[in-house]
Coordinates of C-alpha atoms in Angstrom, one line a residue:
X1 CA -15.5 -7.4 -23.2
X2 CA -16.7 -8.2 -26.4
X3 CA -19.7 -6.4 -27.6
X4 CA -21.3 -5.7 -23.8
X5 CA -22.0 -1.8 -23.6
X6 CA -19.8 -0.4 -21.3
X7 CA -20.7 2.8 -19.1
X8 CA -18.6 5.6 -18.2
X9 CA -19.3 5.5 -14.2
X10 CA -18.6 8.8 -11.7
X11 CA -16.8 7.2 -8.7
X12 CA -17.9 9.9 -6.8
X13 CA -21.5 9.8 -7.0
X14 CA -21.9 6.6 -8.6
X15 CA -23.7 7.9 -11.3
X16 CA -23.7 6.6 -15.2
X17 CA -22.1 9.5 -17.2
X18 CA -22.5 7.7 -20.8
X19 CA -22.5 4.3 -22.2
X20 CA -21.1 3.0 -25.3
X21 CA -20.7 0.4 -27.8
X22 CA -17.4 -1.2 -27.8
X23 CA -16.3 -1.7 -31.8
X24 CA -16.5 -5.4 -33.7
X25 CA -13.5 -6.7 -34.7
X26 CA -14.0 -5.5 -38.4
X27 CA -14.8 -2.6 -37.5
X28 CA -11.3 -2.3 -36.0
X29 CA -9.4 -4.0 -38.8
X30 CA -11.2 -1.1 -40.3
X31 CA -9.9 1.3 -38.4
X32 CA -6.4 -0.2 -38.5
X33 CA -6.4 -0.1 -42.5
X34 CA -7.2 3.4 -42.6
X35 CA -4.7 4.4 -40.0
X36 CA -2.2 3.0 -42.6
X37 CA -3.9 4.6 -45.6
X38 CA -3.1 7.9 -43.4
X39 CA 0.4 7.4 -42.6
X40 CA 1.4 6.8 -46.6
X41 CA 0.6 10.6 -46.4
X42 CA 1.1 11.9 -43.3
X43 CA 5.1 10.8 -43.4
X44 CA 5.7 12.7 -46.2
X45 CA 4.1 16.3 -44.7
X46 CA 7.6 18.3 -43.7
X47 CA 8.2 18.3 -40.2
X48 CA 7.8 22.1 -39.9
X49 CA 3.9 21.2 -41.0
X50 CA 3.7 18.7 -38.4
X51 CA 4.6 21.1 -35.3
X52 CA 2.9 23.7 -36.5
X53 CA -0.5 21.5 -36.1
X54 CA 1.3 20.1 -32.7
X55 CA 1.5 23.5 -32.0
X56 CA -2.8 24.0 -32.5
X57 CA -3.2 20.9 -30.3
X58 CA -1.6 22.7 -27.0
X59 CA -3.9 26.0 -28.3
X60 CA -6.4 23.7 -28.2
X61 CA -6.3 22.4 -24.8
X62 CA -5.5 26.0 -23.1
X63 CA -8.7 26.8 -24.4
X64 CA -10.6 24.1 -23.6
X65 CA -8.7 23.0 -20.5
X66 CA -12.5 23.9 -18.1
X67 CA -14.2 21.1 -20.1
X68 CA -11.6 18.7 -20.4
X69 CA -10.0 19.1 -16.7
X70 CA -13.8 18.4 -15.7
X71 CA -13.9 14.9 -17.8
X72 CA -11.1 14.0 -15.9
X73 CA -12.9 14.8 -13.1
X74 CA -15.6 13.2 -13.8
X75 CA -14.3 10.2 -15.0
X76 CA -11.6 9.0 -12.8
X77 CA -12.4 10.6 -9.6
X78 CA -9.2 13.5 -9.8
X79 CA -9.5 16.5 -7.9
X80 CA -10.3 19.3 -10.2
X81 CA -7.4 21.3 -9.5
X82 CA -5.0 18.5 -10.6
X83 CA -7.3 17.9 -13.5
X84 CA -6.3 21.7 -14.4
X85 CA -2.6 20.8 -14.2
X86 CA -2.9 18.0 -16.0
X87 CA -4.4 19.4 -19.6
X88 CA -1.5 22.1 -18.8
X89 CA 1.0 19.6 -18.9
X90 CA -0.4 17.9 -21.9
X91 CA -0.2 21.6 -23.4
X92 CA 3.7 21.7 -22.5
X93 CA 5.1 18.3 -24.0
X94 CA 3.0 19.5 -27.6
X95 CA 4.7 22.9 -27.7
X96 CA 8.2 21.1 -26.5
X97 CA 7.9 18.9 -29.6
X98 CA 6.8 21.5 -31.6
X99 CA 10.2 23.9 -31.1
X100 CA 12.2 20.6 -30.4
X101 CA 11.5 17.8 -33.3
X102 CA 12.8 19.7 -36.4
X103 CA 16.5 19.0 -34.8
X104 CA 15.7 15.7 -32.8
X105 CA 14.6 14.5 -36.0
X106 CA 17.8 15.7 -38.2
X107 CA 19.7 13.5 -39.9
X108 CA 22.8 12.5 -37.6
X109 CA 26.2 13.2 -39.7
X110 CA 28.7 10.3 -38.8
X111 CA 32.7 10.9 -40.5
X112 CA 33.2 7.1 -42.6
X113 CA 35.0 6.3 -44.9
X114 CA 32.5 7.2 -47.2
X115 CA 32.3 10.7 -49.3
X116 CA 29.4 11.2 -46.8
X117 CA 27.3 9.5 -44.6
X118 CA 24.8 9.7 -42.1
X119 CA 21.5 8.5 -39.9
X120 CA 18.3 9.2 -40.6
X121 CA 15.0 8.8 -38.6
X122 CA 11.9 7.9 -40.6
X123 CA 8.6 6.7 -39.1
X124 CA 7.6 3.4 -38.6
X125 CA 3.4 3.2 -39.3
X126 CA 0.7 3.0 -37.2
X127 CA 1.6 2.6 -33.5
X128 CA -0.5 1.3 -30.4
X129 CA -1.3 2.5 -27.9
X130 CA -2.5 1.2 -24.5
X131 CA -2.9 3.3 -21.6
X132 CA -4.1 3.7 -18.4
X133 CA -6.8 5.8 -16.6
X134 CA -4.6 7.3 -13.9
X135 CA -3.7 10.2 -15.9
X136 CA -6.1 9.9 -19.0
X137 CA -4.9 13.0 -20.9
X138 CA -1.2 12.7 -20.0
X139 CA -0.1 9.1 -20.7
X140 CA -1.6 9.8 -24.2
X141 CA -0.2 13.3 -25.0
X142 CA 3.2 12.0 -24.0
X143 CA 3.2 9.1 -26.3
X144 CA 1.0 10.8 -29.4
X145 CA 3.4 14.3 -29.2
X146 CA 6.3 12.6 -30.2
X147 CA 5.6 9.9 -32.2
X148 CA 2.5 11.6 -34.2
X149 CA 5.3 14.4 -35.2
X150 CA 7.6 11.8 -36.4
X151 CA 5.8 10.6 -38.6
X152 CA 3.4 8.0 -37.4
X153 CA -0.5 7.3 -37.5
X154 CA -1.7 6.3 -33.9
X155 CA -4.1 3.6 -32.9
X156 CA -5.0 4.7 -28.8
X157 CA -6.9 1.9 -26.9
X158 CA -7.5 3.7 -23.7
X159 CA -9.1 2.5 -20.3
X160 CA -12.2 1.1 -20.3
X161 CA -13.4 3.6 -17.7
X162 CA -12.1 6.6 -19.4
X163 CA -13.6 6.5 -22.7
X164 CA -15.0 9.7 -22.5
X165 CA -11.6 10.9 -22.1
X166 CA -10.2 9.0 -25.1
X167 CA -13.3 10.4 -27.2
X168 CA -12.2 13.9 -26.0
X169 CA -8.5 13.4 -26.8
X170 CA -9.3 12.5 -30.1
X171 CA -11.6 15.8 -30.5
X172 CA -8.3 17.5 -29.5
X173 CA -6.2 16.4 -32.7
X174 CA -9.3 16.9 -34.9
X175 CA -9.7 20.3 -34.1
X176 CA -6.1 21.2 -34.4
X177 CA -6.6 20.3 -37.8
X178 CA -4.6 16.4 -37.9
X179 CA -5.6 14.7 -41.1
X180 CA -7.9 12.0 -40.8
X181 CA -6.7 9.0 -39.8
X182 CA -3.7 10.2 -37.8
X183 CA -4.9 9.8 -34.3
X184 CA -8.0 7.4 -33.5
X185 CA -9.5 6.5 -30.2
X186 CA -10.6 2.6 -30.6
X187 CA -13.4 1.8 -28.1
X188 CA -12.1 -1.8 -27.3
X189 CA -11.1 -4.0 -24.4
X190 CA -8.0 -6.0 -24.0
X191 CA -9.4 -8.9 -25.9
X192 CA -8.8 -7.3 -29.3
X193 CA -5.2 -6.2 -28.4
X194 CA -3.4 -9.0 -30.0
X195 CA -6.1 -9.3 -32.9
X196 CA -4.6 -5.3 -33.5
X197 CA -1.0 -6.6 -33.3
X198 CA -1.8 -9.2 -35.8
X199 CA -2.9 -6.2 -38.4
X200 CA -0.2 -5.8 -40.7
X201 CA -0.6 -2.1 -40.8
X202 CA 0.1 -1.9 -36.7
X203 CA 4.1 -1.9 -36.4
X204 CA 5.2 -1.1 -32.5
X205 CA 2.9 -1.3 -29.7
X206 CA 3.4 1.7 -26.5
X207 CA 1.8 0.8 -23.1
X208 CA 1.3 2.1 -19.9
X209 CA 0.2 -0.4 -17.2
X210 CA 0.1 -3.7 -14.8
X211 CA 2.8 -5.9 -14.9
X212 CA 0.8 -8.1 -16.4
X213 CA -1.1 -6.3 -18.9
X214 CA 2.9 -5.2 -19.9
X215 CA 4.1 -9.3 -20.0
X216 CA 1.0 -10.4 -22.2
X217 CA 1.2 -7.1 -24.6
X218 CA 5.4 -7.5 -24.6
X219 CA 5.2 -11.7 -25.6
X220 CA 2.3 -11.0 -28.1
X221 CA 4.4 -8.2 -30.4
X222 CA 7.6 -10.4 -29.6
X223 CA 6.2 -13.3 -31.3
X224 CA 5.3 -10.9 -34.2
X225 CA 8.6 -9.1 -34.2
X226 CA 7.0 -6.2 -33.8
X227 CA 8.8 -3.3 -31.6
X228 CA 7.1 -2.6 -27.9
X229 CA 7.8 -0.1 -25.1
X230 CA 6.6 -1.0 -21.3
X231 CA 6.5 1.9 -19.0
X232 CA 4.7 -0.6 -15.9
X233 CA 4.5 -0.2 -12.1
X234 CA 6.6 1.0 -9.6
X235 CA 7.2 0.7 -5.9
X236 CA 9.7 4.3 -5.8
X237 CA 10.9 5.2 -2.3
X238 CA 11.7 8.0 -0.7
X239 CA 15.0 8.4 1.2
X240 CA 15.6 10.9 3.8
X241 CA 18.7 11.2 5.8
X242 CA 19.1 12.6 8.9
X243 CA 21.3 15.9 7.4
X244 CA 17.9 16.6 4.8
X245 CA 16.1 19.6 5.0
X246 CA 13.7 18.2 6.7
X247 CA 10.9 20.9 6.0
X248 CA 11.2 21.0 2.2
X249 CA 11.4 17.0 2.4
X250 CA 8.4 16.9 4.1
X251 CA 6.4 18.7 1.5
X252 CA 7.7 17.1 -1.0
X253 CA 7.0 14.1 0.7
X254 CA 3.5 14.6 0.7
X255 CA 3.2 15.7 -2.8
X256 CA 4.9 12.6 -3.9
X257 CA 3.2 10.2 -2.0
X258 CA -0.4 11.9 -2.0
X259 CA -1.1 14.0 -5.0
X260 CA -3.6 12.3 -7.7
X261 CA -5.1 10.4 -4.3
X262 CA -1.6 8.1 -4.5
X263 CA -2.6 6.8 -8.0
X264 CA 0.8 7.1 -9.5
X265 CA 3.4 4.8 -10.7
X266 CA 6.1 7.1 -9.8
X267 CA 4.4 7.6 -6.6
X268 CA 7.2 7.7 -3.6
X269 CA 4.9 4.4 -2.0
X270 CA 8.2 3.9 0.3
X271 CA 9.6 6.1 3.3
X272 CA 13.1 4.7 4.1
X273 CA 14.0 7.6 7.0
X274 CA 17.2 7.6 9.1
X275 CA 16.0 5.9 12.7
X276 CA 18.0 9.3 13.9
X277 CA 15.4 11.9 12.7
X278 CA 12.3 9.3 12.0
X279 CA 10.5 9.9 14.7
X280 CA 10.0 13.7 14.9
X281 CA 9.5 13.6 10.9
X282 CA 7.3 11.3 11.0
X283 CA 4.6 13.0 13.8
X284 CA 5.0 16.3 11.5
X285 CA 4.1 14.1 8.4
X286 CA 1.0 12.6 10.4
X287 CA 0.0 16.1 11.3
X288 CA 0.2 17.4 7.9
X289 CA -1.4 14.5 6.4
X290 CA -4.1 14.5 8.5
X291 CA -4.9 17.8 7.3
X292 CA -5.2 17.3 3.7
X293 CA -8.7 17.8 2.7
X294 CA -10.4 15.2 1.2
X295 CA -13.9 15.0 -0.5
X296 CA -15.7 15.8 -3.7
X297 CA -13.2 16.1 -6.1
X298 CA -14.8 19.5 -8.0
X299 CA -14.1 21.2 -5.0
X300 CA -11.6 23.2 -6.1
X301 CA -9.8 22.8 -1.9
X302 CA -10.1 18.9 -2.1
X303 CA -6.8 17.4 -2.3
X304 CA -7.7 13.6 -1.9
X305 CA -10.7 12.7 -3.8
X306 CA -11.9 9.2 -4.3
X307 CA -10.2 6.0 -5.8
X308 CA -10.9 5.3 -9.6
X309 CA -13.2 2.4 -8.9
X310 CA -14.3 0.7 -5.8
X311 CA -12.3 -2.4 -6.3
X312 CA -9.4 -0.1 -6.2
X313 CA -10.0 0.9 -3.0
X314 CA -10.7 -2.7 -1.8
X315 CA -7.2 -3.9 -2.9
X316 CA -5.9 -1.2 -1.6
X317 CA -7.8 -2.0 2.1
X318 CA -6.5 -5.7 1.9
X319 CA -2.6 -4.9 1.3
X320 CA -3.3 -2.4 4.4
X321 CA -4.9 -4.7 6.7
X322 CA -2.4 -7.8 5.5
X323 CA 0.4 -5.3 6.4
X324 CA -1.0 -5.1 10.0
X325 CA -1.4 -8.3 10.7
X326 CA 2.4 -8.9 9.9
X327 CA 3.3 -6.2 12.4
X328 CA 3.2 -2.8 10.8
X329 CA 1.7 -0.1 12.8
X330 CA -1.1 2.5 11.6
X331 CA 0.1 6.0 12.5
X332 CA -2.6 7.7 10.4
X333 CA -5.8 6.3 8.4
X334 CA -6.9 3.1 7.3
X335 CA -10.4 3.5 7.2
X336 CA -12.4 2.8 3.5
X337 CA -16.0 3.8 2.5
X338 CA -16.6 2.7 -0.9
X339 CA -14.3 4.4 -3.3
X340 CA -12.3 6.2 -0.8
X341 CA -9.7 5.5 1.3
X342 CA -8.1 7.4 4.0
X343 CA -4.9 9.1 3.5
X344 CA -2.6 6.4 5.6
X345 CA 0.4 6.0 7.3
X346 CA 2.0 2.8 8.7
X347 CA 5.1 3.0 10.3
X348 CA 7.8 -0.3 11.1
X349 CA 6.9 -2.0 7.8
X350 CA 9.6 -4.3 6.8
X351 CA 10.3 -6.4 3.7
X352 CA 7.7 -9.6 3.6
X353 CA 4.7 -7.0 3.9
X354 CA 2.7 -6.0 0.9
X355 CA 3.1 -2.4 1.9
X356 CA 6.8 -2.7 1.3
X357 CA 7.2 -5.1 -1.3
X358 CA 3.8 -4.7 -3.3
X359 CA 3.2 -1.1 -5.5
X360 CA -0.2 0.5 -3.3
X361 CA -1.7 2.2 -5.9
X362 CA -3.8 4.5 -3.3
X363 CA -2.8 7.0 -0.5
X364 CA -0.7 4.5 1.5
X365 CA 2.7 5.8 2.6
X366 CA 5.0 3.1 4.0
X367 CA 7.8 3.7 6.3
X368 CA 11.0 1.8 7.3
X369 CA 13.9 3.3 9.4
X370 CA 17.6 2.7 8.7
X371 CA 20.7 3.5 10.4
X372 CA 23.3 4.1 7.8
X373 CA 24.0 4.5 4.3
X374 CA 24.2 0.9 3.3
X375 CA 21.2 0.0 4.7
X376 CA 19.4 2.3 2.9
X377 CA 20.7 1.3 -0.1
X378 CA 20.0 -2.2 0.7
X379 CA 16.6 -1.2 1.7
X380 CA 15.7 0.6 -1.2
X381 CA 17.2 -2.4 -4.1
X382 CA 15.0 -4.6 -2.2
X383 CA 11.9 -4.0 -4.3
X384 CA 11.3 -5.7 -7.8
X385 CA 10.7 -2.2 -9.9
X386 CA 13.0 0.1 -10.8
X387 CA 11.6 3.2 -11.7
X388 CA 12.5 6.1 -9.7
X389 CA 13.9 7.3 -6.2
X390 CA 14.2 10.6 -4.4
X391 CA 17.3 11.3 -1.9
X392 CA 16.8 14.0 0.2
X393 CA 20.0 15.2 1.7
X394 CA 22.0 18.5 2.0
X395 CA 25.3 17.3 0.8
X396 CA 24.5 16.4 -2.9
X397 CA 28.0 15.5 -3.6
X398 CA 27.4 12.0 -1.6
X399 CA 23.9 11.7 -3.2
X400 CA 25.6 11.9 -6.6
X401 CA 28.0 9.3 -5.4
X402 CA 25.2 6.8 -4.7
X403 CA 23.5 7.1 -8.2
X404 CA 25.7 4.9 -10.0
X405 CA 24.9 1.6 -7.4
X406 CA 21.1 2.7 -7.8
X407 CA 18.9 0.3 -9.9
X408 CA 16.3 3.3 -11.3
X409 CA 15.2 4.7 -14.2
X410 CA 15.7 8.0 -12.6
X411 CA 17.1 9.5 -9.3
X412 CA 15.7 12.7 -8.4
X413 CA 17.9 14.5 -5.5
X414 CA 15.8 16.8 -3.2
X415 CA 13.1 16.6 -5.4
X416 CA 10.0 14.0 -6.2
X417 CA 10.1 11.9 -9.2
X418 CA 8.5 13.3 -12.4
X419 CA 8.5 13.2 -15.6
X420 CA 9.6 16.2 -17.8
X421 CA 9.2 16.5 -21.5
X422 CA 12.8 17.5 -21.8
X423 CA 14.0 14.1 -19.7
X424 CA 14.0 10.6 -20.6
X425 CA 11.3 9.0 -18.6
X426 CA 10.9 5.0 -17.9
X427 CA 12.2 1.9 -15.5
X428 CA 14.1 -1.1 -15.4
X429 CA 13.4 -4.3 -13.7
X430 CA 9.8 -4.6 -13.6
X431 CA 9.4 -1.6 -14.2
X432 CA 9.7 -2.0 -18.1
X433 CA 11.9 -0.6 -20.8
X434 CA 12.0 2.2 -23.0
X435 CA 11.9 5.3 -22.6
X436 CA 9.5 8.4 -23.0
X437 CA 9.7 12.4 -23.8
X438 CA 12.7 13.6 -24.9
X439 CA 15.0 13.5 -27.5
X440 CA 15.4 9.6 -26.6
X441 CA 11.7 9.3 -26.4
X442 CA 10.8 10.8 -30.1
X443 CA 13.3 8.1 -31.3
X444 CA 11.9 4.9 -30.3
X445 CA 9.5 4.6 -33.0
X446 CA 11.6 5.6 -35.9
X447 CA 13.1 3.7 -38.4
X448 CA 17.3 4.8 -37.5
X449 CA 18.5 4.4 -41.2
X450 CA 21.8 4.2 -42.4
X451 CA 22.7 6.1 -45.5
X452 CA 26.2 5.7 -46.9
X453 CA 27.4 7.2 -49.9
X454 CA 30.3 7.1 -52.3
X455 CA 30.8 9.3 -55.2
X456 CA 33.2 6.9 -57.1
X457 CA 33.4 3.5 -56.9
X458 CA 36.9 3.0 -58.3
X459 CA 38.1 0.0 -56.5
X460 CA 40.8 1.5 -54.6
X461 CA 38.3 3.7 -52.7
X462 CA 38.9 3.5 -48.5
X463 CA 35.3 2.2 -48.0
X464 CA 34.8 -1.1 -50.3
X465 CA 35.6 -4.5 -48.9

């Protein structure tokens, strides 16, 4: 990227909404040293300080949620109702951390030999952040909630088509009243990552993305021993057997697969259906899909909009079409123009076709039949992620039962895969590591120090060695 201007492009209309001037390297070096400066203070402001401004920031999005939902909009192609939702969510994890991180954040007692001793969890620095445009406000808000209010400075490095979004964020946390310093939006590509990573002041690195994008970011902070999380792609099916309730599965179905025009990693990309009931499912989930309204994302009845960019879309239409010509069969869809792409269906996909064993980041549902239980299993571990899965099935005792042989990061039962700020959220496998939100997530970028203390040290004493 360099210094070329980059421009903030409406996939909708095609129109330039801004342009901007990506930042030198010394000015980011600059950036990164006062990010440090910031932290020296911001760790020592009480906790209770720090929700109370986490606190502002979700005020602060309610009342701006019209002009931020329509960045979003704007930006990324979203449908403006889901925009809505979005800054709403955003709003929820800042005023979970805000009544939750005072005790997350408590020292941990541990019984020792020692008169006393315990655990407690001190920020590291400055963190990094690289996220994606898929959900522009949400990706950041779940990583900056946390690990601002424990203490941290944050460095984002958004999507370089969702700047305007990253500009906005950072509005947010200014006009909640965060120090400066706390939370900047760098305006640079992916060729300045590792330069960041080099910065002695930047000491963990978060990211949401590609596979690849995750390998390069994970080998650049291993070789500088520096902490990373990976929350990557994911290929998450949806199971349905033949005793599900197969109304409220196929709603759910559809919201999983379909909402945010299928640009989701925790997307349900898969159908795995019992062969009993497939057939009947299937022609209502045709029906129904067919019916979702697509088109210009502000209008507020649009329910598939556009994809993010036009090369999206393309990649998208070539895993489709490859799919085909191995044998799968379209039920529904398939058509592009431009950045959209129908909402599709292909039914007898089978391991070997890019529908099954790729992540489709668009609306493209896959589905495979099976007979029995194993072979759903079987079915469903055949896939190189590991993020999520849904079972769908009225007797919950067996789905329980199957969790354990289940290689997820989650397993959602009668219910899409989401993420919650009051759940642990991330994958295994290719999937990444780490994990997000809750108590779990406000932890990965402390310092877990051990404090052990004795009141005499006369040498008898339980505890010396």
């Amino acid at each position: 990227m360099s210094n070329e201007t980059v421009h903030s492009v409406n996939p909708y209309s095609g129109e330039v909404i801004q342009s901007f001037r990506p930042l030198s390297v010394e000015e980011v070096a600059v950036s990164a040293a006062r990010a440090h400066k910031a932290f020296l203070a911001w760790r020592k402001v009480p906790v209770a300080e720090r929700c109370g401004l986490l606190e502002r920031a979700s005020e602060v999005l309610l009342s701006r949620k019209s002009e931020l939902a329509q960045t979003i909009t704007a930006e990324m192609g979203k449908p403006i109702t889901q925009s809505l939702a979005e800054i709403e969510k955003c709003a929820w994890v800042c005023r979970y951390y805000a009544g939750e991180a005072p005790s997350q954040l408590a020292r941990t007692l541990i019984e020792t030999d020692a008169d006393r001793s315990y655990v407690r969890y001190d920020p590291l620095g400055t963190v990094l952040a690289v996220m994606p445009w898929n959900y522009p406000f949400w990706q950041v808000f779940r990583f900056a909630a946390p690990t601002l209010t424990a203490g941290n400075t944050a460095l984002l490095k958004h999507a370089s088509n969702v700047w305007l979004c990253g500009e906005a964020i950072e509005s947010v946390f200014r006009e909640a009243g965060y120090p400066e310093g706390v939370f900047r939006h760098l305006k640079i590509g992916s060729d300045q990552v590792e330069a960041l990573l080099d910065h002695p002041a930047v000491k963990a690195v978060s990211l949401t993305g590609s596979g690849g994008a995750g390998s390069a970011v994970a080998r650049a902070a291993g070789s500088r021993i520096k902490k990373s999380l990976l929350e990557l792609g994911g290929n998450n099916a949806l199971v349905v057997f033949d005793d599900a309730d197969l109304d409220a599965a196929l709603e759910t179905c559809i919201q999983a697969r379909f909402q945010n025009t299928g640009q989701s990693c925790i997307a349900g990309k898969r159908l795995l259906v019992h062969r009993k009931i497939a057939d009947g499912f299937v022609a209502a989930l045709v029906d129904r899909v067919k019916a979702l309204k697509s088109g210009d994302p502000e209008d507020p009845d649009t329910y598939i909009g556009v994809l993010a960019r036009e090369d999206l879309a393309r990649d998208l239409e070539a895993q489709y079409q490859e799919s085909v010509n191995k044998g799968a069969h379209t039920a529904c869809g398939g058509k592009r123009d431009g950045a959209f792409f129908e909402p599709t269906i292909l039914t007898g996909v089978q391991p070997g076709m890019p529908a099954f064993d790729q992540e489709t980041f668009g609306p493209l549902l896959a589905v495979t039949e099976f007979d029995d239980e194993d072979e759903a299993l079987d079915l469903l571990g055949n896939s190189q992620y590991g993020l999520g899965v849904s079972l769908f099935t009225r007797d919950t005792a067996r789905a329980e039962r199957l969790v354990p042989e289940i290689e997820e990061g989650a397993v959602f039962i009668n219910e899409l895969v989401k993420s919650d700020p009051r759940l642990p959220f991330g994958g295994v496998k290719a999937s990444g590591y780490g994990r997000e939100l809750s108590a779990l997530g406000i932890r990965e970028f402390v310092n877990a120090k051990t404090v052990y203390i004795v009141a005499s040290t006369g040498s008898d004493h339980p505890g010396k060695d």
